PDB file of N, CA and C in Angstrom:
ATOM      1  N   MET A 323       3.287  -9.544  28.893  1.00 86.00           N
ATOM      2  CA  MET A 323       3.981 -10.780  28.242  1.00 86.00           C
ATOM      3  C   MET A 323       5.464 -10.921  28.638  1.00 86.00           C
ATOM      4  N   ILE A 324       5.711  -9.704  28.882  1.00 89.00           N
ATOM      5  CA  ILE A 324       7.198  -9.521  29.102  1.00 89.00           C
ATOM      6  C   ILE A 324       7.547 -10.490  30.733  1.00 89.00           C
ATOM      7  N   PRO A 325       6.691  -9.822  31.639  1.00 92.00           N
ATOM      8  CA  PRO A 325       6.689 -10.442  33.129  1.00 92.00           C
ATOM      9  C   PRO A 325       6.718 -12.108  32.960  1.00 92.00           C
ATOM     10  N   HIS A 326       5.497 -12.421  32.405  1.00 95.00           N
ATOM     11  CA  HIS A 326       5.612 -13.861  32.005  1.00 95.00           C
ATOM     12  C   HIS A 326       6.595 -14.666  31.547  1.00 95.00           C
ATOM     13  N   LEU A 327       7.004 -14.031  30.472  1.00 95.00           N
ATOM     14  CA  LEU A 327       8.209 -14.536  29.887  1.00 95.00           C
ATOM     15  C   LEU A 327       9.526 -14.710  30.519  1.00 95.00           C
ATOM     16  N   ARG A 328       9.570 -13.445  31.609  1.00 93.00           N
ATOM     17  CA  ARG A 328      10.933 -13.577  32.479  1.00 93.00           C
ATOM     18  C   ARG A 328      10.752 -14.331  33.397  1.00 93.00           C
ATOM     19  N   ALA A 329       9.467 -14.358  34.004  1.00 95.00           N
ATOM     20  CA  ALA A 329       9.375 -15.636  34.929  1.00 95.00           C
ATOM     21  C   ALA A 329       9.725 -17.003  34.452  1.00 95.00           C
ATOM     22  N   ARG A 330       9.059 -17.353  33.317  1.00 96.00           N
ATOM     23  CA  ARG A 330       9.938 -18.933  32.759  1.00 96.00           C
ATOM     24  C   ARG A 330      11.234 -18.648  32.221  1.00 96.00           C
ATOM     25  N   GLY A 331      11.930 -17.278  32.247  1.00 96.00           N
ATOM     26  CA  GLY A 331      13.633 -17.688  31.896  1.00 96.00           C
ATOM     27  C   GLY A 331      13.811 -17.986  30.333  1.00 96.00           C
ATOM     28  N   SER A 332      12.691 -17.595  29.610  1.00 96.00           N
ATOM     29  CA  SER A 332      12.929 -17.941  28.374  1.00 96.00           C
ATOM     30  C   SER A 332      11.556 -17.545  27.242  1.00 96.00           C
ATOM     31  N   GLY A 333      12.033 -17.271  26.125  1.00 96.00           N
ATOM     32  CA  GLY A 333      10.618 -16.936  25.300  1.00 96.00           C
ATOM     33  C   GLY A 333      11.001 -15.961  24.000  1.00 96.00           C
ATOM     34  N   ARG A 334      10.115 -15.636  23.357  1.00 96.00           N
ATOM     35  CA  ARG A 334      10.387 -14.814  22.031  1.00 96.00           C
ATOM     36  C   ARG A 334       9.094 -13.999  21.690  1.00 96.00           C
ATOM     37  N   LEU A 335       9.695 -12.719  21.406  1.00 93.00           N
ATOM     38  CA  LEU A 335       8.820 -11.928  20.772  1.00 93.00           C
ATOM     39  C   LEU A 335       9.039 -11.767  19.578  1.00 93.00           C
ATOM     40  N   LEU A 336       7.830 -11.697  18.711  1.00 91.00           N
ATOM     41  CA  LEU A 336       7.872 -11.800  17.540  1.00 91.00           C
ATOM     42  C   LEU A 336       7.232 -10.209  16.940  1.00 91.00           C
ATOM     43  N   ARG A 337       8.135  -9.364  16.478  1.00 86.00           N
ATOM     44  CA  ARG A 337       7.539  -8.180  15.682  1.00 86.00           C
ATOM     45  C   ARG A 337       7.312  -8.044  14.101  1.00 86.00           C
ATOM     46  N   ILE A 338       6.164  -8.047  13.583  1.00 83.00           N
ATOM     47  CA  ILE A 338       6.214  -8.109  12.114  1.00 83.00           C
ATOM     48  C   ILE A 338       5.898  -6.838  11.423  1.00 83.00           C
ATOM     49  N   THR A 339       7.012  -6.641  10.592  1.00 80.00           N
ATOM     50  CA  THR A 339       7.078  -5.607   9.724  1.00 80.00           C
ATOM     51  C   THR A 339       7.353  -5.617   8.579  1.00 80.00           C
ATOM     52  N   SER A 340       8.082  -5.119   7.229  1.00 76.00           N
ATOM     53  CA  SER A 340       8.144  -5.462   6.279  1.00 76.00           C
ATOM     54  C   SER A 340       9.617  -4.817   5.531  1.00 76.00           C
ATOM     55  N   MET A 341      10.024  -5.237   4.216  1.00 74.00           N
ATOM     56  CA  MET A 341      11.219  -5.018   3.858  1.00 74.00           C
ATOM     57  C   MET A 341      11.135  -3.764   3.624  1.00 74.00           C
ATOM     58  N   GLY A 342      10.008  -3.139   3.476  1.00 68.00           N
ATOM     59  CA  GLY A 342       9.904  -1.704   3.148  1.00 68.00           C
ATOM     60  C   GLY A 342      10.683  -0.592   4.295  1.00 68.00           C
ATOM     61  N   SER A 343      10.901  -1.073   5.085  1.00 68.00           N
ATOM     62  CA  SER A 343      11.645  -0.280   6.295  1.00 68.00           C
ATOM     63  C   SER A 343      13.107  -0.017   5.665  1.00 68.00           C
ATOM     64  N   GLY A 344      13.735  -0.714   4.117  1.00 68.00           N
ATOM     65  CA  GLY A 344      14.921  -0.965   4.266  1.00 68.00           C
ATOM     66  C   GLY A 344      15.705   0.569   3.457  1.00 68.00           C
ATOM     67  N   GLY A 345      14.194   1.527   3.141  1.00 68.00           N
ATOM     68  CA  GLY A 345      14.676   2.593   2.632  1.00 68.00           C
ATOM     69  C   GLY A 345      13.691   3.405   2.025  1.00 68.00           C
ATOM     70  N   GLY A 346      13.936   4.572   1.424  1.00 70.00           N
ATOM     71  CA  GLY A 346      12.669   5.145   1.147  1.00 70.00           C
ATOM     72  C   GLY A 346      12.325   4.926  -0.367  1.00 70.00           C
ATOM     73  N   MET A 347      11.093   5.274  -0.586  1.00 72.00           N
ATOM     74  CA  MET A 347      10.775   4.744  -2.056  1.00 72.00           C
ATOM     75  C   MET A 347       9.488   5.886  -2.591  1.00 72.00           C
ATOM     76  N   ALA A 348       9.866   6.491  -3.579  1.00 76.00           N
ATOM     77  CA  ALA A 348       8.606   7.267  -4.147  1.00 76.00           C
ATOM     78  C   ALA A 348       7.356   6.717  -3.815  1.00 76.00           C
ATOM     79  N   SER A 349       6.364   7.706  -3.261  1.00 74.00           N
ATOM     80  CA  SER A 349       4.999   7.773  -2.924  1.00 74.00           C
ATOM     81  C   SER A 349       4.744   6.523  -1.753  1.00 74.00           C
ATOM     82  N   VAL A 350       5.673   6.117  -0.971  1.00 75.00           N
ATOM     83  CA  VAL A 350       5.284   5.574   0.136  1.00 75.00           C
ATOM     84  C   VAL A 350       6.520   5.653   1.191  1.00 75.00           C
ATOM     85  N   GLY A 351       6.912   6.983   1.360  1.00 80.00           N
ATOM     86  CA  GLY A 351       7.786   7.549   2.153  1.00 80.00           C
ATOM     87  C   GLY A 351       7.437   7.291   3.461  1.00 80.00           C
ATOM     88  N   PHE A 352       6.068   7.639   3.942  1.00 83.00           N
ATOM     89  CA  PHE A 352       5.503   7.578   5.597  1.00 83.00           C
ATOM     90  C   PHE A 352       5.326   6.040   5.619  1.00 83.00           C
ATOM     91  N   TYR A 353       5.021   5.109   4.709  1.00 80.00           N
ATOM     92  CA  TYR A 353       4.864   3.923   5.009  1.00 80.00           C
ATOM     93  C   TYR A 353       6.062   3.228   5.347  1.00 80.00           C
ATOM     94  N   GLY A 354       7.398   3.563   4.592  1.00 81.00           N
ATOM     95  CA  GLY A 354       8.708   2.824   5.008  1.00 81.00           C
ATOM     96  C   GLY A 354       8.755   3.272   6.254  1.00 81.00           C
ATOM     97  N   ALA A 355       8.906   4.748   6.730  1.00 85.00           N
ATOM     98  CA  ALA A 355       9.395   5.575   7.887  1.00 85.00           C
ATOM     99  C   ALA A 355       8.698   4.786   8.780  1.00 85.00           C
ATOM    100  N   GLY A 356       7.599   4.160   8.725  1.00 83.00           N
ATOM    101  CA  GLY A 356       6.856   3.683  10.226  1.00 83.00           C
ATOM    102  C   GLY A 356       7.037   2.218  10.236  1.00 83.00           C
ATOM    103  N   LYS A 357       7.680   1.578   8.781  1.00 82.00           N
ATOM    104  CA  LYS A 357       8.239   0.101   9.479  1.00 82.00           C
ATOM    105  C   LYS A 357       9.592   0.442   9.737  1.00 82.00           C
ATOM    106  N   ALA A 358      10.312   1.457   9.565  1.00 83.00           N
ATOM    107  CA  ALA A 358      11.531   1.409  10.220  1.00 83.00           C
ATOM    108  C   ALA A 358      11.822   2.053  11.513  1.00 83.00           C
ATOM    109  N   ALA A 359      10.745   2.760  11.751  1.00 85.00           N
ATOM    110  CA  ALA A 359      10.476   3.092  13.231  1.00 85.00           C
ATOM    111  C   ALA A 359      10.120   1.511  14.011  1.00 85.00           C
ATOM    112  N   LEU A 360       9.238   1.035  13.387  1.00 83.00           N
ATOM    113  CA  LEU A 360       9.140  -0.447  14.531  1.00 83.00           C
ATOM    114  C   LEU A 360      10.378  -1.326  14.326  1.00 83.00           C
ATOM    115  N   ASP A 361      11.263  -1.373  13.137  1.00 83.00           N
ATOM    116  CA  ASP A 361      12.491  -2.240  13.521  1.00 83.00           C
ATOM    117  C   ASP A 361      13.247  -1.386  14.440  1.00 83.00           C
ATOM    118  N   SER A 362      13.231  -0.146  14.278  1.00 85.00           N
ATOM    119  CA  SER A 362      14.266   0.520  15.606  1.00 85.00           C
ATOM    120  C   SER A 362      13.729   0.678  16.906  1.00 85.00           C
ATOM    121  N   VAL A 363      12.503   0.404  17.099  1.00 85.00           N
ATOM    122  CA  VAL A 363      12.050   0.470  18.281  1.00 85.00           C
ATOM    123  C   VAL A 363      12.147  -0.964  18.937  1.00 85.00           C
ATOM    124  N   SER A 364      12.304  -2.096  18.281  1.00 84.00           N
ATOM    125  CA  SER A 364      12.269  -3.399  18.700  1.00 84.00           C
ATOM    126  C   SER A 364      13.873  -3.426  19.019  1.00 84.00           C
ATOM    127  N   GLU A 365      14.465  -2.583  18.640  1.00 86.00           N
ATOM    128  CA  GLU A 365      16.415  -3.207  19.027  1.00 86.00           C
ATOM    129  C   GLU A 365      16.372  -2.821  20.491  1.00 86.00           C
ATOM    130  N   ALA A 366      15.730  -1.738  21.141  1.00 87.00           N
ATOM    131  CA  ALA A 366      15.633  -1.573  22.668  1.00 87.00           C
ATOM    132  C   ALA A 366      15.294  -2.306  23.799  1.00 87.00           C
ATOM    133  N   PRO A 367      13.996  -2.956  23.343  1.00 88.00           N
ATOM    134  CA  PRO A 367      13.854  -4.261  24.334  1.00 88.00           C
ATOM    135  C   PRO A 367      14.400  -5.356  24.315  1.00 88.00           C
ATOM    136  N   ALA A 368      15.447  -5.713  23.043  1.00 90.00           N
ATOM    137  CA  ALA A 368      15.961  -7.115  22.907  1.00 90.00           C
ATOM    138  C   ALA A 368      16.793  -6.686  23.512  1.00 90.00           C
ATOM    139  N   MET A 369      17.553  -5.642  23.788  1.00 91.00           N
ATOM    140  CA  MET A 369      18.892  -5.677  24.346  1.00 91.00           C
ATOM    141  C   MET A 369      18.097  -5.807  25.945  1.00 91.00           C
ATOM    142  N   GLU A 370      17.216  -5.023  26.258  1.00 92.00           N
ATOM    143  CA  GLU A 370      16.578  -5.120  27.768  1.00 92.00           C
ATOM    144  C   GLU A 370      16.463  -6.340  28.094  1.00 92.00           C
ATOM    145  N   VAL A 371      15.585  -7.380  27.536  1.00 94.00           N
ATOM    146  CA  VAL A 371      15.437  -8.529  28.051  1.00 94.00           C
ATOM    147  C   VAL A 371      16.251  -9.690  27.659  1.00 94.00           C
ATOM    148  N   GLU A 372      17.162  -9.507  26.836  1.00 94.00           N
ATOM    149  CA  GLU A 372      17.968 -10.595  26.495  1.00 94.00           C
ATOM    150  C   GLU A 372      18.427 -11.535  27.666  1.00 94.00           C
ATOM    151  N   GLN A 373      18.877 -10.515  28.865  1.00 94.00           N
ATOM    152  CA  GLN A 373      19.301 -10.963  29.984  1.00 94.00           C
ATOM    153  C   GLN A 373      18.449 -12.280  30.615  1.00 94.00           C
ATOM    154  N   PHE A 374      17.316 -12.304  30.288  1.00 95.00           N
ATOM    155  CA  PHE A 374      15.887 -12.943  30.828  1.00 95.00           C
ATOM    156  C   PHE A 374      15.825 -14.335  30.026  1.00 95.00           C
ATOM    157  N   GLY A 375      16.609 -14.368  29.074  1.00 96.00           N
ATOM    158  CA  GLY A 375      16.599 -15.437  28.063  1.00 96.00           C
ATOM    159  C   GLY A 375      15.388 -15.361  27.238  1.00 96.00           C
ATOM    160  N   ILE A 376      14.941 -14.080  26.806  1.00 96.00           N
ATOM    161  CA  ILE A 376      13.654 -13.424  26.067  1.00 96.00           C
ATOM    162  C   ILE A 376      14.592 -12.874  24.672  1.00 96.00           C
ATOM    163  N   LYS A 377      14.278 -13.469  23.590  1.00 95.00           N
ATOM    164  CA  LYS A 377      14.733 -13.062  22.245  1.00 95.00           C
ATOM    165  C   LYS A 377      13.396 -12.266  21.553  1.00 95.00           C
ATOM    166  N   VAL A 378      14.214 -11.213  20.706  1.00 93.00           N
ATOM    167  CA  VAL A 378      13.247 -10.604  20.076  1.00 93.00           C
ATOM    168  C   VAL A 378      13.502 -10.377  18.584  1.00 93.00           C
ATOM    169  N   THR A 379      12.485 -10.966  17.811  1.00 91.00           N
ATOM    170  CA  THR A 379      12.925 -11.227  16.420  1.00 91.00           C
ATOM    171  C   THR A 379      11.973 -10.532  15.445  1.00 91.00           C
ATOM    172  N   THR A 380      12.362  -9.420  14.609  1.00 86.00           N
ATOM    173  CA  THR A 380      11.822  -8.787  13.914  1.00 86.00           C
ATOM    174  C   THR A 380      11.702  -9.408  12.481  1.00 86.00           C
ATOM    175  N   VAL A 381      10.559  -9.598  11.808  1.00 86.00           N
ATOM    176  CA  VAL A 381      10.288 -10.265  10.722  1.00 86.00           C
ATOM    177  C   VAL A 381      10.094  -9.488   9.730  1.00 86.00           C
ATOM    178  N   GLN A 382      10.644  -9.366   8.471  1.00 82.00           N
ATOM    179  CA  GLN A 382      10.494  -8.405   7.303  1.00 82.00           C
ATOM    180  C   GLN A 382       9.810  -8.850   6.226  1.00 82.00           C
ATOM    181  N   MET A 383       8.916  -8.859   6.253  1.00 78.00           N
ATOM    182  CA  MET A 383       7.732  -9.417   5.100  1.00 78.00           C
ATOM    183  C   MET A 383       8.067  -8.935   3.771  1.00 78.00           C
ATOM    184  N   GLY A 384       8.077  -9.868   2.775  1.00 75.00           N
ATOM    185  CA  GLY A 384       8.217  -9.217   1.304  1.00 75.00           C
ATOM    186  C   GLY A 384       6.733  -8.848   0.849  1.00 75.00           C
ATOM    187  N   GLY A 385       6.858  -8.327  -0.310  1.00 68.00           N
ATOM    188  CA  GLY A 385       5.609  -7.638  -1.122  1.00 68.00           C
ATOM    189  C   GLY A 385       4.988  -8.896  -1.403  1.00 68.00           C
ATOM    190  N   TYR A 386       3.207  -8.289  -1.465  1.00 67.00           N
ATOM    191  CA  TYR A 386       2.371  -9.336  -1.875  1.00 67.00           C
ATOM    192  C   TYR A 386       1.362  -8.001  -2.102  1.00 67.00           C
ATOM    193  N   ALA A 387       0.132  -8.816  -3.198  1.00 68.00           N
ATOM    194  CA  ALA A 387      -0.826  -7.900  -3.671  1.00 68.00           C
ATOM    195  C   ALA A 387      -1.914  -7.694  -2.412  1.00 68.00           C
ATOM    196  N   THR A 388      -2.176  -6.529  -1.876  1.00 67.00           N
ATOM    197  CA  THR A 388      -3.150  -6.618  -1.023  1.00 67.00           C
ATOM    198  C   THR A 388      -4.241  -5.169  -1.220  1.00 67.00           C
ATOM    199  N   GLY A 389      -4.132  -4.599  -2.413  1.00 65.00           N
ATOM    200  CA  GLY A 389      -4.969  -3.475  -2.884  1.00 65.00           C
ATOM    201  C   GLY A 389      -4.525  -2.305  -2.431  1.00 65.00           C
ATOM    202  N   LEU A 390      -3.605  -2.499  -1.337  1.00 60.00           N
ATOM    203  CA  LEU A 390      -3.440  -0.885  -0.543  1.00 60.00           C
ATOM    204  C   LEU A 390      -3.331   0.340  -1.035  1.00 60.00           C
ATOM    205  N   PHE A 391      -3.172   0.040  -2.501  1.00 59.00           N
ATOM    206  CA  PHE A 391      -3.231   1.419  -3.252  1.00 59.00           C
ATOM    207  C   PHE A 391      -4.223   1.993  -4.120  1.00 59.00           C
ATOM    208  N   THR A 392      -5.431   1.084  -3.861  1.00 61.00           N
ATOM    209  CA  THR A 392      -6.418   1.144  -5.121  1.00 61.00           C
ATOM    210  C   THR A 392      -7.680   1.013  -4.160  1.00 61.00           C
ATOM    211  N   ALA A 393      -7.768   0.247  -2.689  1.00 60.00           N
ATOM    212  CA  ALA A 393      -8.944   0.183  -2.125  1.00 60.00           C
ATOM    213  C   ALA A 393      -8.890   1.076  -0.914  1.00 60.00           C
ATOM    214  N   GLY A 394      -9.986   1.586  -0.567  1.00 54.00           N
ATOM    215  CA  GLY A 394      -9.976   2.256   0.438  1.00 54.00           C
ATOM    216  C   GLY A 394      -9.194   3.557   0.793  1.00 54.00           C
ATOM    217  N   THR A 395      -8.768   3.905  -0.383  1.00 58.00           N
ATOM    218  CA  THR A 395      -7.995   5.173  -0.150  1.00 58.00           C
ATOM    219  C   THR A 395      -8.529   6.431  -0.800  1.00 58.00           C
ATOM    220  N   THR A 396      -8.190   7.415  -0.442  1.00 61.00           N
ATOM    221  CA  THR A 396      -8.948   8.911  -0.703  1.00 61.00           C
ATOM    222  C   THR A 396      -8.645   8.820  -2.278  1.00 61.00           C
ATOM    223  N   GLU A 397      -9.274   9.173  -3.085  1.00 65.00           N
ATOM    224  CA  GLU A 397      -9.289   9.644  -4.476  1.00 65.00           C
ATOM    225  C   GLU A 397      -8.987  10.950  -5.158  1.00 65.00           C
ATOM    226  N   THR A 398      -8.164  11.493  -5.580  1.00 73.00           N
ATOM    227  CA  THR A 398      -8.110  12.825  -5.951  1.00 73.00           C
ATOM    228  C   THR A 398      -7.974  12.622  -7.290  1.00 73.00           C
ATOM    229  N   ALA A 399      -8.002  13.674  -8.179  1.00 79.00           N
ATOM    230  CA  ALA A 399      -7.193  13.491  -9.562  1.00 79.00           C
ATOM    231  C   ALA A 399      -5.860  13.491  -9.921  1.00 79.00           C
ATOM    232  N   PRO A 400      -5.343  12.747 -10.422  1.00 80.00           N
ATOM    233  CA  PRO A 400      -4.033  12.640 -10.779  1.00 80.00           C
ATOM    234  C   PRO A 400      -3.376  13.916 -10.990  1.00 80.00           C
ATOM    235  N   ASP A 401      -2.326  14.379 -10.645  1.00 84.00           N
ATOM    236  CA  ASP A 401      -1.482  15.503 -10.982  1.00 84.00           C
ATOM    237  C   ASP A 401      -0.741  15.228 -12.322  1.00 84.00           C
ATOM    238  N   PRO A 402      -0.934  15.607 -13.465  1.00 88.00           N
ATOM    239  CA  PRO A 402       0.022  15.379 -14.411  1.00 88.00           C
ATOM    240  C   PRO A 402       1.571  15.212 -14.414  1.00 88.00           C
ATOM    241  N   ALA A 403       1.810  16.600 -13.588  1.00 89.00           N
ATOM    242  CA  ALA A 403       3.272  16.389 -13.177  1.00 89.00           C
ATOM    243  C   ALA A 403       3.833  15.106 -12.863  1.00 89.00           C
ATOM    244  N   TYR A 404       3.128  14.156 -12.026  1.00 85.00           N
ATOM    245  CA  TYR A 404       3.643  12.901 -11.704  1.00 85.00           C
ATOM    246  C   TYR A 404       3.337  11.938 -12.554  1.00 85.00           C
ATOM    247  N   ASP A 405       2.977  12.211 -13.921  1.00 88.00           N
ATOM    248  CA  ASP A 405       2.629  11.001 -14.725  1.00 88.00           C
ATOM    249  C   ASP A 405       3.494  10.245 -15.170  1.00 88.00           C
ATOM    250  N   GLU A 406       5.017  10.622 -15.079  1.00 89.00           N
ATOM    251  CA  GLU A 406       6.400   9.932 -15.589  1.00 89.00           C
ATOM    252  C   GLU A 406       6.623   8.742 -14.392  1.00 89.00           C
ATOM    253  N   LEU A 407       5.975   9.528 -13.413  1.00 85.00           N
ATOM    254  CA  LEU A 407       6.624   8.546 -11.753  1.00 85.00           C
ATOM    255  C   LEU A 407       5.486   7.663 -11.723  1.00 85.00           C
ATOM    256  N   ARG A 408       4.309   7.712 -11.999  1.00 81.00           N
ATOM    257  CA  ARG A 408       3.193   6.812 -12.155  1.00 81.00           C
ATOM    258  C   ARG A 408       3.450   5.441 -12.873  1.00 81.00           C
ATOM    259  N   THR A 409       3.985   6.035 -14.338  1.00 87.00           N
ATOM    260  CA  THR A 409       4.680   5.216 -15.248  1.00 87.00           C
ATOM    261  C   THR A 409       5.445   3.937 -14.692  1.00 87.00           C
ATOM    262  N   ARG A 410       6.383   4.886 -14.172  1.00 85.00           N
ATOM    263  CA  ARG A 410       7.456   4.249 -13.768  1.00 85.00           C
ATOM    264  C   ARG A 410       7.191   2.952 -12.578  1.00 85.00           C
ATOM    265  N   LEU A 411       5.942   3.499 -11.337  1.00 81.00           N
ATOM    266  CA  LEU A 411       5.988   2.836 -10.380  1.00 81.00           C
ATOM    267  C   LEU A 411       5.045   1.571 -10.763  1.00 81.00           C
ATOM    268  N   THR A 412       4.360   1.902 -11.916  1.00 81.00           N
ATOM    269  CA  THR A 412       3.404   0.869 -12.440  1.00 81.00           C
ATOM    270  C   THR A 412       4.427  -0.401 -12.876  1.00 81.00           C
ATOM    271  N   GLU A 413       5.182  -0.046 -13.664  1.00 84.00           N
ATOM    272  CA  GLU A 413       6.255  -0.906 -14.162  1.00 84.00           C
ATOM    273  C   GLU A 413       6.988  -1.922 -13.277  1.00 84.00           C
ATOM    274  N   MET A 414       7.412  -1.211 -12.082  1.00 79.00           N
ATOM    275  CA  MET A 414       8.158  -1.792 -11.128  1.00 79.00           C
ATOM    276  C   MET A 414       7.108  -2.577 -10.269  1.00 79.00           C
ATOM    277  N   TRP A 415       6.214  -2.122  -9.683  1.00 73.00           N
ATOM    278  CA  TRP A 415       5.071  -2.870  -8.736  1.00 73.00           C
ATOM    279  C   TRP A 415       3.980  -3.457  -9.736  1.00 73.00           C
ATOM    280  N   GLY A 416       3.930  -3.591 -10.857  1.00 69.00           N
ATOM    281  CA  GLY A 416       2.717  -4.027 -11.544  1.00 69.00           C
ATOM    282  C   GLY A 416       1.166  -3.434 -11.298  1.00 69.00           C
ATOM    283  N   ALA A 417       0.323  -3.614 -11.977  1.00 56.00           N
ATOM    284  CA  ALA A 417      -0.966  -2.684 -11.787  1.00 56.00           C
ATOM    285  C   ALA A 417      -1.451  -2.889 -10.380  1.00 56.00           C
ATOM    286  N   THR A 418      -1.436  -4.039  -9.918  1.00 52.00           N
ATOM    287  CA  THR A 418      -2.127  -4.253  -8.516  1.00 52.00           C
ATOM    288  C   THR A 418      -1.584  -3.424  -7.589  1.00 52.00           C
ATOM    289  N   LEU A 419      -0.501  -3.133  -7.700  1.00 48.00           N
ATOM    290  CA  LEU A 419       0.614  -2.420  -6.543  1.00 48.00           C
ATOM    291  C   LEU A 419       0.619  -1.110  -6.894  1.00 48.00           C
ATOM    292  N   SER A 420       0.541  -0.677  -8.178  1.00 41.00           N
ATOM    293  CA  SER A 420       1.073   0.636  -8.284  1.00 41.00           C
ATOM    294  C   SER A 420      -0.150   2.000  -7.710  1.00 41.00           C
ATOM    295  N   CYS A 421       0.222   3.003  -7.233  1.00 44.00           N
ATOM    296  CA  CYS A 421      -0.604   4.106  -7.390  1.00 44.00           C
ATOM    297  C   CYS A 421      -1.522   4.187  -8.440  1.00 44.00           C
ATOM    298  N   ARG A 422      -2.804   4.482  -8.020  1.00 42.00           N
ATOM    299  CA  ARG A 422      -3.969   4.865  -8.686  1.00 42.00           C
ATOM    300  C   ARG A 422      -3.468   5.905  -9.956  1.00 42.00           C
ATOM    301  N   THR A 423      -3.969   5.452 -11.161  1.00 40.00           N
ATOM    302  CA  THR A 423      -3.400   6.476 -12.118  1.00 40.00           C
ATOM    303  C   THR A 423      -4.736   7.354 -12.486  1.00 40.00           C
ATOM    304  N   GLY A 424      -6.052   6.510 -12.165  1.00 39.00           N
ATOM    305  CA  GLY A 424      -6.968   7.738 -12.851  1.00 39.00           C
ATOM    306  C   GLY A 424      -8.124   6.986 -13.494  1.00 39.00           C
TER     307      GLY A 424
END
C-alpha cells in the first residue's frame, strides 16, 4: 500500500484502535496494552511517510456493546475474592459489558 501511495504523492492510512488505549483498567489490562501498542506502532510510520504526503490517522473508537465479556469466552467459576470488583465493573460498564459473574 505504501509504495502505491508514495507513487501518488499522497494518501492516508487509517488504523482502528479504541479509547481503551488510554490507560489500564481492571480486568482488561491486556486489551488496553494491545490497543496502546497499536497506537504507539502507528507513530513510527507516520513520521516515515510524512515526507511523501502520506498521513497516518489512528481512530480511537468509544465503547459499545459487543458481548466481548460474555460470548465466546472461557468460563470459570468466579473467585469470591473478586466479587466486589465485579460489582463495581458491572456498575461502570453495565450488565452487557461487564465480566460474567456466574
